[in-house]
Amino acid sequence: MVITLLGWPVSAQAEANRGEVAELRLQRLDDGIYLSTSLEFDLPELVQDALRKGIPMYFVMEAQVMRDRWYWSDRLVAEATRYLRLSYQPLTRRWRLSTSASPITNTGLGVALGQNFDDLEDALSAMQRISRWKIAEAAAIDADAGHTIQFRFRLDMSQLPRPFQIGAMGRPGWNLLVSRSGRLALPEGAK
């Protein structure tokens, strides 16, 4: 069963480099809700420059499922986070993208899926396509209640080396945020 999202308000901020969610698809299967999406964004020049100098960049992808409640604020029923690390090896001239369900630290990658690429465009293309990412268990979703999905993709400034964190504060060339939220359609026959 494919579920469509309705109503996509996107607010613009002049200080942040923003992309857009070109396609967002949710699929309800017996074991949970899966998200597939296609993002469109360009890395800021300052980020590309730091990458080419061998400084890894960290990204966070977050999805939240909120259940509507008329008597109180919406309730968070499911949350999923995925961490990405993009790095460039100047010696081999290869790009490496690591993906993990837990935060990636400088002490080691832990359990992560790693992919190598010959150029930055291929690495970005892999980052921008998310396929069948499980964001919620089936038991967490109430079939006869409305739900809102909130999706965000951002550059994780807290993972940058300290001198970059200090220098990047308040500078628009370091900000990257892609977000979208919408309503999860009720299944047929639900009121």
Tab-separated table of C-alpha atoms in Angstrom:
chain	number	residue	atom	x	y	z
A	1	MET	CA	0.000	0.000	0.000
A	2	VAL	CA	1.469	3.342	-1.029
A	3	ILE	CA	0.579	6.324	1.119
A	4	THR	CA	0.763	9.827	-0.269
A	5	LEU	CA	1.639	12.960	1.626
A	6	LEU	CA	-0.511	16.037	1.200
A	7	GLY	CA	0.314	19.714	1.696
A	8	TRP	CA	3.989	20.598	1.703
A	9	PRO	CA	4.674	23.913	3.399
A	10	VAL	CA	8.295	24.933	3.016
A	11	SER	CA	9.522	28.091	4.722
A	12	ALA	CA	12.484	29.913	3.245
A	13	GLN	CA	15.326	31.274	5.320
A	14	ALA	CA	17.729	33.682	3.659
A	15	GLU	CA	20.637	32.649	5.860
A	16	ALA	CA	20.514	28.910	5.085
A	17	ASN	CA	21.355	27.117	1.859
A	18	ARG	CA	18.224	25.146	1.184
A	19	GLY	CA	17.408	22.450	-1.222
A	20	GLU	CA	14.160	20.689	-1.758
A	21	VAL	CA	12.620	17.289	-1.439
A	22	ALA	CA	11.825	16.494	-5.069
A	23	GLU	CA	9.962	13.281	-4.293
A	24	LEU	CA	8.795	11.750	-1.018
A	25	ARG	CA	7.017	8.419	-0.920
A	26	LEU	CA	5.823	6.409	2.050
A	27	GLN	CA	4.976	2.750	1.904
A	28	ARG	CA	2.998	0.936	4.596
A	29	LEU	CA	3.948	-2.737	4.743
A	30	ASP	CA	3.184	-5.446	7.287
A	31	ASP	CA	6.333	-4.711	9.295
A	32	GLY	CA	6.316	-0.893	9.217
A	33	ILE	CA	6.440	2.382	7.324
A	34	TYR	CA	9.197	2.883	4.745
A	35	LEU	CA	10.351	6.198	3.329
A	36	SER	CA	11.862	6.723	-0.106
A	37	THR	CA	12.915	10.167	-1.223
A	38	SER	CA	14.918	12.145	-3.706
A	39	LEU	CA	16.653	15.328	-2.493
A	40	GLU	CA	17.930	18.221	-4.570
A	41	PHE	CA	20.625	20.460	-3.090
A	42	ASP	CA	24.071	21.825	-3.817
A	43	LEU	CA	26.840	21.732	-1.258
A	44	PRO	CA	27.922	25.238	-0.250
A	45	GLU	CA	31.301	26.331	-1.669
A	46	LEU	CA	32.892	26.508	1.794
A	47	VAL	CA	31.848	22.913	2.494
A	48	GLN	CA	33.238	21.705	-0.855
A	49	ASP	CA	36.502	23.550	-0.208
A	50	ALA	CA	36.879	21.941	3.240
A	51	LEU	CA	36.097	18.507	1.769
A	52	ARG	CA	38.748	18.883	-0.932
A	53	LYS	CA	41.278	19.696	1.796
A	54	GLY	CA	40.547	16.330	3.446
A	55	ILE	CA	38.166	17.476	6.206
A	56	PRO	CA	35.208	15.067	6.509
A	57	MET	CA	31.677	16.481	6.629
A	58	TYR	CA	28.888	14.923	8.657
A	59	PHE	CA	25.207	14.966	7.769
A	60	VAL	CA	22.078	13.917	9.660
A	61	MET	CA	18.832	12.650	8.170
A	62	GLU	CA	15.825	12.659	10.515
A	63	ALA	CA	12.227	11.501	10.151
A	64	GLN	CA	9.508	11.945	12.768
A	65	VAL	CA	5.965	10.592	12.763
A	66	MET	CA	3.558	12.651	14.888
A	67	ARG	CA	0.039	11.429	15.782
A	68	ASP	CA	-2.640	14.155	15.741
A	69	ARG	CA	-4.411	14.854	19.035
A	70	TRP	CA	-7.237	17.377	19.266
A	71	TYR	CA	-6.929	17.866	23.032
A	72	TRP	CA	-3.176	18.402	23.313
A	73	SER	CA	-0.107	18.858	21.160
A	74	ASP	CA	0.690	16.102	18.685
A	75	ARG	CA	2.412	13.009	20.070
A	76	LEU	CA	5.662	11.632	18.675
A	77	VAL	CA	5.000	7.974	17.824
A	78	ALA	CA	8.105	7.123	15.792
A	79	GLU	CA	11.477	8.616	15.046
A	80	ALA	CA	14.349	7.486	12.840
A	81	THR	CA	17.788	9.003	12.341
A	82	ARG	CA	20.507	8.186	9.843
A	83	TYR	CA	24.046	9.586	9.975
A	84	LEU	CA	26.291	10.173	6.961
A	85	ARG	CA	29.980	11.015	6.693
A	86	LEU	CA	31.401	12.289	3.409
A	87	SER	CA	35.179	12.454	3.079
A	88	TYR	CA	37.790	12.943	0.399
A	89	GLN	CA	41.162	11.217	0.287
A	90	PRO	CA	43.515	13.614	-1.549
A	91	LEU	CA	46.184	10.928	-1.961
A	92	THR	CA	43.918	8.491	-3.834
A	93	ARG	CA	41.527	11.175	-5.147
A	94	ARG	CA	38.561	9.099	-4.036
A	95	TRP	CA	35.400	10.084	-2.181
A	96	ARG	CA	34.004	7.921	0.622
A	97	LEU	CA	30.429	7.986	1.916
A	98	SER	CA	29.707	6.169	5.176
A	99	THR	CA	26.148	5.630	6.410
A	100	SER	CA	25.206	4.516	9.917
A	101	ALA	CA	22.195	4.254	12.217
A	102	SER	CA	24.301	5.531	15.132
A	103	PRO	CA	26.389	8.708	15.349
A	104	ILE	CA	29.730	8.499	13.560
A	105	THR	CA	32.600	9.644	15.759
A	106	ASN	CA	36.225	10.462	15.061
A	107	THR	CA	37.323	7.450	17.117
A	108	GLY	CA	35.881	5.039	14.578
A	109	LEU	CA	32.987	4.448	12.259
A	110	GLY	CA	31.495	1.580	14.250
A	111	VAL	CA	28.962	-0.304	12.148
A	112	ALA	CA	28.607	1.663	8.938
A	113	LEU	CA	28.003	1.015	5.272
A	114	GLY	CA	30.855	2.518	3.248
A	115	GLN	CA	30.906	3.316	-0.448
A	116	ASN	CA	33.724	4.730	-2.584
A	117	PHE	CA	33.251	7.107	-5.530
A	118	ASP	CA	35.508	8.590	-8.194
A	119	ASP	CA	33.960	12.070	-8.093
A	120	LEU	CA	31.931	14.307	-5.818
A	121	GLU	CA	28.858	14.299	-8.063
A	122	ASP	CA	28.483	10.515	-7.729
A	123	ALA	CA	28.873	10.691	-3.940
A	124	LEU	CA	26.259	13.472	-3.723
A	125	SER	CA	23.910	11.517	-5.948
A	126	ALA	CA	24.120	8.562	-3.555
A	127	MET	CA	23.415	10.874	-0.593
A	128	GLN	CA	20.404	12.407	-2.316
A	129	ARG	CA	18.585	9.133	-3.012
A	130	ILE	CA	17.094	7.309	-0.044
A	131	SER	CA	15.333	4.061	-0.766
A	132	ARG	CA	13.137	2.022	1.593
A	133	TRP	CA	14.309	3.536	4.876
A	134	LYS	CA	12.238	2.120	7.748
A	135	ILE	CA	11.026	5.063	9.836
A	136	ALA	CA	8.312	3.404	11.953
A	137	GLU	CA	7.126	0.031	13.153
A	138	ALA	CA	3.632	-0.970	12.040
A	139	ALA	CA	2.397	-1.103	15.654
A	140	ALA	CA	3.312	2.574	16.212
A	141	ILE	CA	0.896	3.844	13.540
A	142	ASP	CA	-2.791	4.094	14.465
A	143	ALA	CA	-4.857	3.225	11.391
A	144	ASP	CA	-7.762	5.563	12.184
A	145	ALA	CA	-5.808	8.639	13.339
A	146	GLY	CA	-4.146	11.401	11.357
A	147	HIS	CA	-0.352	11.575	11.285
A	148	THR	CA	2.173	14.199	10.257
A	149	ILE	CA	5.558	13.266	8.831
A	150	GLN	CA	8.482	15.638	9.369
A	151	PHE	CA	11.663	14.989	7.380
A	152	ARG	CA	14.981	16.902	7.665
A	153	PHE	CA	18.406	16.567	6.092
A	154	ARG	CA	21.133	18.852	7.449
A	155	LEU	CA	24.849	19.408	7.813
A	156	ASP	CA	25.889	18.450	11.353
A	157	MET	CA	27.961	21.428	12.501
A	158	SER	CA	28.713	19.813	15.875
A	159	GLN	CA	30.928	17.198	14.184
A	160	LEU	CA	33.217	19.743	12.507
A	161	PRO	CA	36.666	20.318	14.034
A	162	ARG	CA	36.556	23.055	16.716
A	163	PRO	CA	38.250	25.792	14.632
A	164	PHE	CA	35.642	25.286	11.900
A	165	GLN	CA	32.771	25.324	14.403
A	166	ILE	CA	33.927	28.680	15.737
A	167	GLY	CA	34.559	30.122	12.261
A	168	ALA	CA	31.297	28.776	10.849
A	169	MET	CA	29.035	30.278	13.531
A	170	GLY	CA	26.562	32.570	11.844
A	171	ARG	CA	28.120	32.262	8.382
A	172	PRO	CA	25.566	31.311	5.727
A	173	GLY	CA	28.151	29.462	3.620
A	174	TRP	CA	28.189	26.615	6.154
A	175	ASN	CA	24.455	26.025	6.489
A	176	LEU	CA	22.635	23.271	4.644
A	177	LEU	CA	19.074	22.283	5.447
A	178	VAL	CA	16.482	20.378	3.432
A	179	SER	CA	13.155	19.776	5.138
A	180	ARG	CA	9.590	18.882	4.404
A	181	SER	CA	6.512	17.997	6.390
A	182	GLY	CA	3.116	16.770	5.355
A	183	ARG	CA	0.032	14.795	6.273
A	184	LEU	CA	-0.049	11.033	6.089
A	185	ALA	CA	-3.206	10.046	4.245
A	186	LEU	CA	-5.648	7.816	6.108
A	187	PRO	CA	-6.134	4.333	4.669
A	188	GLU	CA	-9.234	3.727	2.595
A	189	GLY	CA	-12.272	3.001	4.733
A	190	ALA	CA	-10.956	4.884	7.799
A	191	LYS	CA	-12.951	7.875	8.972
